[in-house]
Amino acid sequence: DGGADCVAGRVAELARQRDGCRMVQQALEEATDDLSREALAFELRGQVPELVLCLYGNFVLQKSIVTIRPQAAQFIIDELLAMGHQEVTKAAKHKFACRVLQRLFEYCRPTQTAAMVQILLADAVALCKHRYGNYVMQHVLEHGTESWRREFAKILERKLGAVGTDVNGGAVLGKAFAYATHEDQVSLATGLVSEPGLLVKVARTRYGHGAVKIALQLLSGSGFADAQQQLLAEADSLRLTRYGRSVLGCLESLATCGEAGRGPTRG
Protein backbone atom coordinates (compact mmCIF):
# COMPACT_ATOMS: atom_id res chain seq x y z
CA ASP A 1 0.00 0.00 0.00
CA GLY A 2 1.45 3.36 -1.02
CA GLY A 3 -1.17 5.70 0.42
CA ALA A 4 -0.33 9.05 1.96
CA ASP A 5 -0.77 7.69 5.50
CA CYS A 6 1.92 5.06 4.88
CA VAL A 7 4.54 7.51 3.66
CA ALA A 8 3.76 10.69 5.62
CA GLY A 9 6.72 11.68 7.76
CA ARG A 10 9.02 9.30 5.87
CA VAL A 11 8.99 10.75 2.35
CA ALA A 12 12.65 11.84 2.24
CA GLU A 13 13.79 8.49 3.62
CA LEU A 14 11.60 6.40 1.31
CA ALA A 15 12.53 8.49 -1.73
CA ARG A 16 16.06 7.05 -1.56
CA GLN A 17 14.88 3.42 -1.69
CA ARG A 18 13.83 1.31 -4.65
CA ASP A 19 10.48 0.21 -3.24
CA GLY A 20 10.06 3.33 -1.15
CA CYS A 21 10.32 5.67 -4.11
CA ARG A 22 7.47 3.78 -5.77
CA MET A 23 5.34 4.11 -2.64
CA VAL A 24 5.91 7.86 -2.53
CA GLN A 25 5.10 8.28 -6.22
CA GLN A 26 1.90 6.31 -5.75
CA ALA A 27 0.95 8.41 -2.74
CA LEU A 28 1.50 11.62 -4.72
CA GLU A 29 -0.70 10.31 -7.52
CA GLU A 30 -3.47 9.12 -5.21
CA ALA A 31 -3.60 12.13 -2.88
CA THR A 32 -7.11 13.56 -2.97
CA ASP A 33 -6.27 17.28 -3.00
CA ASP A 34 -3.45 19.74 -3.67
CA LEU A 35 -2.71 20.45 -0.02
CA SER A 36 -2.23 16.82 1.01
CA ARG A 37 -0.14 16.15 -2.10
CA GLU A 38 2.02 19.21 -1.43
CA ALA A 39 2.44 18.24 2.22
CA LEU A 40 4.15 15.07 1.02
CA ALA A 41 6.31 16.93 -1.52
CA PHE A 42 7.34 19.54 1.05
CA GLU A 43 8.98 16.79 3.11
CA LEU A 44 11.66 16.87 0.40
CA ARG A 45 12.70 20.41 1.34
CA GLY A 46 16.41 20.63 1.97
CA GLN A 47 16.98 17.30 0.21
CA VAL A 48 16.83 18.40 -3.45
CA PRO A 49 20.60 18.65 -4.16
CA GLU A 50 21.04 15.04 -3.05
CA LEU A 51 17.82 13.57 -4.45
CA VAL A 52 18.31 15.10 -7.89
CA LEU A 53 21.41 12.89 -8.29
CA CYS A 54 19.83 9.82 -6.70
CA LEU A 55 18.85 6.76 -8.73
CA TYR A 56 15.50 6.59 -6.93
CA GLY A 57 15.07 10.09 -5.55
CA ASN A 58 15.03 11.72 -8.98
CA PHE A 59 11.80 9.87 -9.77
CA VAL A 60 10.14 11.25 -6.65
CA LEU A 61 11.18 14.80 -7.55
CA GLN A 62 9.85 14.30 -11.07
CA LYS A 63 6.53 12.98 -9.78
CA SER A 64 6.29 15.90 -7.36
CA ILE A 65 6.77 18.41 -10.17
CA VAL A 66 4.17 16.66 -12.33
CA THR A 67 1.51 16.38 -9.61
CA ILE A 68 1.77 19.52 -7.45
CA ARG A 69 0.89 23.06 -8.48
CA PRO A 70 3.68 24.95 -10.30
CA GLN A 71 4.12 27.49 -7.52
CA ALA A 72 4.48 24.67 -4.97
CA ALA A 73 7.45 23.28 -6.92
CA GLN A 74 9.35 26.55 -6.43
CA PHE A 75 11.38 25.06 -3.56
CA ILE A 76 12.93 22.57 -6.00
CA ILE A 77 14.04 25.40 -8.31
CA ASP A 78 15.30 27.48 -5.39
CA GLU A 79 17.40 24.64 -3.98
CA LEU A 80 18.89 23.90 -7.39
CA LEU A 81 19.79 27.56 -7.94
CA ALA A 82 21.30 27.75 -4.45
CA MET A 83 23.80 25.09 -5.54
CA GLY A 84 25.42 27.67 -7.84
CA HIS A 85 25.81 28.11 -11.59
CA GLN A 86 28.40 25.37 -12.01
CA GLU A 87 26.29 22.79 -10.18
CA VAL A 88 23.17 23.66 -12.19
CA THR A 89 25.16 23.07 -15.38
CA LYS A 90 26.45 19.78 -13.94
CA ALA A 91 22.87 18.78 -13.11
CA ALA A 92 21.88 19.31 -16.75
CA LYS A 93 24.63 16.86 -17.72
CA HIS A 94 23.72 14.27 -15.08
CA LYS A 95 21.80 11.18 -16.22
CA PHE A 96 19.22 11.51 -13.41
CA ALA A 97 19.19 15.24 -12.69
CA CYS A 98 18.63 16.12 -16.35
CA ARG A 99 15.18 14.49 -16.10
CA VAL A 100 14.22 16.69 -13.16
CA LEU A 101 15.21 19.82 -15.10
CA GLN A 102 13.13 18.66 -18.07
CA ARG A 103 10.05 18.26 -15.87
CA LEU A 104 10.59 21.76 -14.43
CA PHE A 105 10.53 23.26 -17.93
CA GLU A 106 7.44 21.23 -18.81
CA TYR A 107 5.35 22.04 -15.74
CA CYS A 108 6.60 25.28 -14.18
CA ARG A 109 6.06 28.80 -15.43
CA PRO A 110 8.77 30.61 -17.42
CA THR A 111 8.96 33.22 -14.65
CA GLN A 112 10.03 30.42 -12.31
CA THR A 113 12.66 28.87 -14.57
CA ALA A 114 14.08 32.07 -16.14
CA ALA A 115 17.16 32.23 -13.87
CA MET A 116 17.96 28.61 -14.62
CA VAL A 117 17.66 29.20 -18.36
CA GLN A 118 20.19 32.03 -18.24
CA ILE A 119 22.68 29.73 -16.50
CA LEU A 120 22.15 27.04 -19.14
CA LEU A 121 22.39 29.44 -22.08
CA ALA A 122 25.75 30.64 -20.76
CA ASP A 123 27.08 27.12 -21.45
CA ALA A 124 24.72 26.31 -24.31
CA VAL A 125 27.21 24.87 -26.81
CA ALA A 126 28.70 22.31 -24.41
CA LEU A 127 25.23 21.33 -23.17
CA CYS A 128 23.87 20.94 -26.71
CA LYS A 129 26.67 18.48 -27.47
CA HIS A 130 26.30 16.52 -24.23
CA ARG A 131 24.55 13.13 -24.21
CA TYR A 132 22.15 14.24 -21.44
CA GLY A 133 22.45 18.01 -21.58
CA ASN A 134 21.05 18.11 -25.11
CA TYR A 135 17.66 16.95 -23.85
CA VAL A 136 17.52 19.80 -21.35
CA MET A 137 18.40 22.31 -24.08
CA GLN A 138 15.71 20.89 -26.35
CA HIS A 139 13.24 21.53 -23.54
CA VAL A 140 14.39 25.15 -23.27
CA LEU A 141 13.41 25.58 -26.93
CA GLU A 142 10.22 23.56 -26.71
CA HIS A 143 8.79 25.11 -23.54
CA GLY A 144 10.57 28.46 -23.49
CA THR A 145 9.49 32.01 -24.18
CA GLU A 146 10.08 33.65 -27.54
CA SER A 147 12.86 35.77 -26.05
CA TRP A 148 14.69 32.64 -24.83
CA ARG A 149 14.29 31.04 -28.25
CA ARG A 150 15.68 34.14 -29.95
CA GLU A 151 18.65 34.27 -27.60
CA PHE A 152 19.27 30.56 -28.09
CA ALA A 153 18.97 30.83 -31.89
CA LYS A 154 21.58 33.60 -31.94
CA ILE A 155 23.99 31.36 -30.00
CA LEU A 156 23.36 28.51 -32.44
CA GLU A 157 23.93 30.80 -35.44
CA ARG A 158 27.36 31.71 -34.09
CA LYS A 159 28.29 28.09 -33.34
CA LEU A 160 26.51 26.20 -36.13
CA GLY A 161 29.60 24.21 -37.10
CA ALA A 162 30.25 22.99 -33.57
CA VAL A 163 26.62 22.15 -32.76
CA GLY A 164 25.21 21.07 -36.12
CA THR A 165 27.81 18.40 -36.86
CA ASP A 166 27.60 16.86 -33.39
CA VAL A 167 25.40 13.80 -32.92
CA ASN A 168 23.59 15.36 -29.94
CA GLY A 169 23.80 18.95 -31.14
CA GLY A 170 22.00 18.03 -34.35
CA ALA A 171 18.93 17.08 -32.33
CA VAL A 172 18.94 20.50 -30.64
CA LEU A 173 19.36 22.22 -34.01
CA GLY A 174 16.33 20.31 -35.27
CA LYS A 175 14.31 21.60 -32.31
CA ALA A 176 15.49 25.14 -33.07
CA PHE A 177 14.13 24.81 -36.60
CA ALA A 178 10.83 23.61 -35.15
CA TYR A 179 10.38 26.25 -32.43
CA ALA A 180 12.37 29.37 -33.37
CA THR A 181 10.69 32.35 -35.01
CA HIS A 182 10.50 32.28 -38.80
CA GLU A 183 13.15 34.99 -38.98
CA ASP A 184 15.56 32.96 -36.87
CA GLN A 185 14.79 29.79 -38.81
CA VAL A 186 15.79 31.54 -42.04
CA SER A 187 18.97 32.88 -40.40
CA LEU A 188 19.91 29.36 -39.27
CA ALA A 189 19.17 27.96 -42.74
CA THR A 190 21.31 30.67 -44.35
CA GLY A 191 24.11 29.91 -41.88
CA LEU A 192 24.12 26.24 -42.84
CA VAL A 193 24.63 27.16 -46.48
CA SER A 194 27.16 29.94 -45.99
CA GLU A 195 29.76 27.94 -44.03
CA PRO A 196 31.76 25.81 -46.52
CA GLY A 197 31.10 22.09 -46.18
CA LEU A 198 28.74 22.45 -43.23
CA LEU A 199 25.46 21.69 -45.01
CA VAL A 200 26.76 18.37 -46.35
CA LYS A 201 28.27 17.36 -42.99
CA VAL A 202 25.00 18.02 -41.16
CA ALA A 203 23.01 16.25 -43.91
CA ARG A 204 24.88 13.03 -43.11
CA THR A 205 23.94 12.96 -39.43
CA ARG A 206 21.06 11.16 -37.77
CA TYR A 207 19.34 14.21 -36.29
CA GLY A 208 20.95 16.98 -38.30
CA HIS A 209 19.57 15.75 -41.62
CA GLY A 210 16.07 16.70 -40.49
CA ALA A 211 17.28 20.24 -39.86
CA VAL A 212 18.76 20.36 -43.37
CA LYS A 213 15.42 19.27 -44.88
CA ILE A 214 13.62 22.08 -43.06
CA ALA A 215 16.36 24.52 -44.10
CA LEU A 216 15.82 23.58 -47.75
CA GLN A 217 12.13 24.38 -47.41
CA LEU A 218 12.92 27.77 -45.90
CA LEU A 219 15.51 28.87 -48.46
CA SER A 220 14.59 30.56 -51.71
CA GLY A 221 16.31 32.12 -54.71
CA SER A 222 20.10 32.14 -54.60
CA GLY A 223 20.13 30.57 -51.12
CA PHE A 224 18.26 27.50 -52.34
CA ALA A 225 20.38 27.34 -55.50
CA ASP A 226 23.56 27.43 -53.41
CA ALA A 227 22.29 24.65 -51.13
CA GLN A 228 21.26 22.59 -54.15
CA GLN A 229 24.70 22.98 -55.72
CA GLN A 230 26.49 21.96 -52.51
CA LEU A 231 24.37 18.86 -51.98
CA LEU A 232 24.45 17.68 -55.59
CA ALA A 233 28.25 18.06 -55.66
CA GLU A 234 28.39 15.48 -52.85
CA ALA A 235 25.44 13.40 -54.05
CA ASP A 236 27.47 10.20 -54.46
CA SER A 237 28.69 10.23 -50.86
CA LEU A 238 25.31 11.35 -49.52
CA ARG A 239 23.63 8.37 -51.21
CA LEU A 240 25.76 6.05 -49.07
CA THR A 241 23.71 6.88 -45.94
CA ARG A 242 19.97 6.79 -45.42
CA TYR A 243 20.10 10.28 -43.95
CA GLY A 244 21.86 11.63 -47.03
CA ARG A 245 19.39 9.85 -49.31
CA SER A 246 16.52 11.40 -47.38
CA VAL A 247 17.97 14.90 -47.88
CA LEU A 248 18.53 14.30 -51.61
CA GLY A 249 14.94 13.08 -51.94
CA CYS A 250 13.69 16.24 -50.25
CA LEU A 251 15.89 18.39 -52.50
CA GLU A 252 14.61 16.67 -55.63
CA SER A 253 11.00 17.08 -54.52
CA LEU A 254 11.44 20.78 -53.78
CA ALA A 255 13.31 21.45 -57.01
CA THR A 256 10.64 19.63 -59.01
CA CYS A 257 7.68 21.29 -57.31
CA GLY A 258 9.30 24.73 -57.03
CA GLU A 259 8.18 25.01 -53.40
CA ALA A 260 11.40 26.29 -51.85
CA GLY A 261 10.73 28.95 -49.26
CA ARG A 262 7.31 27.66 -48.24
CA GLY A 263 8.34 25.57 -45.29
CA PRO A 264 7.00 24.98 -41.78
CA THR A 265 7.10 27.98 -39.51
CA ARG A 266 6.38 28.92 -35.93
CA GLY A 267 6.24 32.36 -34.42
CSV table of N, CA and C in Angstrom, one decimal, residues 200-259:
chain,number,residue,atom,x,y,z
A,200,VAL,N,26.6,19.8,-46.0
A,200,VAL,CA,26.8,18.4,-46.4
A,200,VAL,C,27.1,17.6,-45.1
A,201,LYS,N,27.9,18.1,-44.2
A,201,LYS,CA,28.3,17.4,-43.0
A,201,LYS,C,27.0,17.1,-42.1
A,202,VAL,N,26.2,18.1,-42.0
A,202,VAL,CA,25.0,18.0,-41.2
A,202,VAL,C,24.0,17.1,-41.8
A,203,ALA,N,23.9,17.1,-43.2
A,203,ALA,CA,23.0,16.3,-43.9
A,203,ALA,C,23.3,14.8,-43.7
A,204,ARG,N,24.5,14.4,-43.3
A,204,ARG,CA,24.9,13.0,-43.1
A,204,ARG,C,24.5,12.5,-41.7
A,205,THR,N,24.1,13.4,-40.8
A,205,THR,CA,23.9,13.0,-39.4
A,205,THR,C,22.5,12.6,-39.1
A,206,ARG,N,22.4,11.7,-38.1
A,206,ARG,CA,21.1,11.2,-37.8
A,206,ARG,C,20.0,12.2,-37.5
A,207,TYR,N,20.3,13.2,-36.7
A,207,TYR,CA,19.3,14.2,-36.3
A,207,TYR,C,19.5,15.5,-37.1
A,208,GLY,N,20.7,15.8,-37.5
A,208,GLY,CA,21.0,17.0,-38.3
A,208,GLY,C,20.3,17.0,-39.7
A,209,HIS,N,20.1,15.8,-40.3
A,209,HIS,CA,19.6,15.8,-41.6
A,209,HIS,C,18.1,16.3,-41.7
A,210,GLY,N,17.4,16.1,-40.6
A,210,GLY,CA,16.1,16.7,-40.5
A,210,GLY,C,16.1,18.2,-40.5
A,211,ALA,N,17.1,18.8,-39.9
A,211,ALA,CA,17.3,20.2,-39.9
A,211,ALA,C,17.6,20.7,-41.3
A,212,VAL,N,18.4,20.0,-42.0
A,212,VAL,CA,18.8,20.4,-43.4
A,212,VAL,C,17.5,20.3,-44.3
A,213,LYS,N,16.6,19.4,-44.1
A,213,LYS,CA,15.4,19.3,-44.9
A,213,LYS,C,14.5,20.5,-44.6
A,214,ILE,N,14.4,20.9,-43.4
A,214,ILE,CA,13.6,22.1,-43.1
A,214,ILE,C,14.3,23.3,-43.7
A,215,ALA,N,15.6,23.4,-43.5
A,215,ALA,CA,16.4,24.5,-44.1
A,215,ALA,C,16.1,24.7,-45.6
A,216,LEU,N,16.1,23.5,-46.3
A,216,LEU,CA,15.8,23.6,-47.7
A,216,LEU,C,14.4,24.2,-48.1
A,217,GLN,N,13.5,23.9,-47.2
A,217,GLN,CA,12.1,24.4,-47.4
A,217,GLN,C,12.0,25.9,-47.1
A,218,LEU,N,12.9,26.4,-46.3
A,218,LEU,CA,12.9,27.8,-45.9
A,218,LEU,C,13.7,28.7,-46.9
A,219,LEU,N,14.7,28.1,-47.6
A,219,LEU,CA,15.5,28.9,-48.5
A,219,LEU,C,14.8,29.1,-49.8
A,220,SER,N,15.2,30.2,-50.4
A,220,SER,CA,14.6,30.6,-51.7
A,220,SER,C,15.7,31.3,-52.5
A,221,GLY,N,15.4,31.4,-53.8
A,221,GLY,CA,16.3,32.1,-54.7
A,221,GLY,C,17.7,31.6,-54.7
A,222,SER,N,18.7,32.5,-54.5
A,222,SER,CA,20.1,32.1,-54.6
A,222,SER,C,20.5,31.2,-53.4
A,223,GLY,N,19.8,31.4,-52.3
A,223,GLY,CA,20.1,30.6,-51.1
A,223,GLY,C,19.8,29.1,-51.4
A,224,PHE,N,18.6,28.9,-52.0
A,224,PHE,CA,18.3,27.5,-52.3
A,224,PHE,C,19.2,26.9,-53.4
A,225,ALA,N,19.5,27.8,-54.4
A,225,ALA,CA,20.4,27.3,-55.5
A,225,ALA,C,21.8,27.0,-55.0
A,226,ASP,N,22.3,27.7,-54.0
A,226,ASP,CA,23.6,27.4,-53.4
A,226,ASP,C,23.5,26.1,-52.7
A,227,ALA,N,22.4,25.9,-51.9
A,227,ALA,CA,22.3,24.7,-51.1
A,227,ALA,C,22.2,23.5,-52.1
A,228,GLN,N,21.4,23.6,-53.1
A,228,GLN,CA,21.3,22.6,-54.1
A,228,GLN,C,22.6,22.2,-54.8
A,229,GLN,N,23.4,23.2,-55.1
A,229,GLN,CA,24.7,23.0,-55.7
A,229,GLN,C,25.6,22.2,-54.8
A,230,GLN,N,25.6,22.6,-53.5
A,230,GLN,CA,26.5,22.0,-52.5
A,230,GLN,C,26.1,20.5,-52.3
A,231,LEU,N,24.8,20.2,-52.2
A,231,LEU,CA,24.4,18.9,-52.0
A,231,LEU,C,24.6,18.0,-53.2
A,232,LEU,N,24.3,18.5,-54.4
A,232,LEU,CA,24.5,17.7,-55.6
A,232,LEU,C,25.9,17.4,-55.9
A,233,ALA,N,26.8,18.3,-55.5
A,233,ALA,CA,28.2,18.1,-55.7
A,233,ALA,C,28.7,16.9,-54.8
A,234,GLU,N,28.0,16.6,-53.7
A,234,GLU,CA,28.4,15.5,-52.8
A,234,GLU,C,27.3,14.4,-52.9
A,235,ALA,N,26.6,14.3,-54.0
A,235,ALA,CA,25.4,13.4,-54.0
A,235,ALA,C,25.9,12.0,-53.9
A,236,ASP,N,27.0,11.6,-54.5
A,236,ASP,CA,27.5,10.2,-54.5
A,236,ASP,C,27.7,9.8,-53.0
A,237,SER,N,28.4,10.6,-52.3
A,237,SER,CA,28.7,10.2,-50.9
A,237,SER,C,27.4,10.3,-50.0
A,238,LEU,N,26.5,11.2,-50.3
A,238,LEU,CA,25.3,11.3,-49.5
A,238,LEU,C,24.4,10.1,-49.7
A,239,ARG,N,24.5,9.5,-50.9
A,239,ARG,CA,23.6,8.4,-51.2
A,239,ARG,C,24.1,7.1,-50.4
A,240,LEU,N,25.2,7.2,-49.8
A,240,LEU,CA,25.8,6.1,-49.1
A,240,LEU,C,25.1,5.9,-47.7
A,241,THR,N,24.4,6.9,-47.2
A,241,THR,CA,23.7,6.9,-45.9
A,241,THR,C,22.2,7.2,-46.1
A,242,ARG,N,21.4,6.6,-45.3
A,242,ARG,CA,20.0,6.8,-45.4
A,242,ARG,C,19.6,8.2,-45.1
A,243,TYR,N,20.4,8.9,-44.3
A,243,TYR,CA,20.1,10.3,-43.9
A,243,TYR,C,20.4,11.2,-45.2
A,244,GLY,N,21.5,10.9,-45.8
A,244,GLY,CA,21.9,11.6,-47.0
A,244,GLY,C,20.8,11.4,-48.1
A,245,ARG,N,20.4,10.2,-48.3
A,245,ARG,CA,19.4,9.9,-49.3
A,245,ARG,C,18.1,10.6,-49.0
A,246,SER,N,17.7,10.7,-47.8
A,246,SER,CA,16.5,11.4,-47.4
A,246,SER,C,16.6,12.9,-47.8
A,247,VAL,N,17.8,13.5,-47.5
A,247,VAL,CA,18.0,14.9,-47.9
A,247,VAL,C,17.9,15.1,-49.4
A,248,LEU,N,18.6,14.2,-50.1
A,248,LEU,CA,18.5,14.3,-51.6
A,248,LEU,C,17.1,14.1,-52.1
A,249,GLY,N,16.3,13.3,-51.5
A,249,GLY,CA,14.9,13.1,-51.9
A,249,GLY,C,14.1,14.3,-51.7
A,250,CYS,N,14.4,15.0,-50.6
A,250,CYS,CA,13.7,16.2,-50.3
A,250,CYS,C,14.1,17.3,-51.3
A,251,LEU,N,15.4,17.4,-51.6
A,251,LEU,CA,15.9,18.4,-52.5
A,251,LEU,C,15.3,18.2,-53.9
A,252,GLU,N,15.2,17.0,-54.3
A,252,GLU,CA,14.6,16.7,-55.6
A,252,GLU,C,13.1,17.1,-55.7
A,253,SER,N,12.4,16.7,-54.6
A,253,SER,CA,11.0,17.1,-54.5
A,253,SER,C,10.8,18.6,-54.6
A,254,LEU,N,11.6,19.3,-53.8
A,254,LEU,CA,11.4,20.8,-53.8
A,254,LEU,C,11.8,21.4,-55.1
A,255,ALA,N,12.9,20.9,-55.7
A,255,ALA,CA,13.3,21.4,-57.0
A,255,ALA,C,12.3,21.2,-58.1
A,256,THR,N,11.7,20.0,-58.0
A,256,THR,CA,10.6,19.6,-59.0
A,256,THR,C,9.4,20.5,-58.8
A,257,CYS,N,9.0,20.6,-57.6
A,257,CYS,CA,7.7,21.3,-57.3
A,257,CYS,C,7.8,22.8,-57.2
A,258,GLY,N,9.1,23.3,-57.1
A,258,GLY,CA,9.3,24.7,-57.0
A,258,GLY,C,8.7,25.3,-55.8
A,259,GLU,N,8.8,24.5,-54.6
A,259,GLU,CA,8.2,25.0,-53.4
A,259,GLU,C,9.2,25.5,-52.4
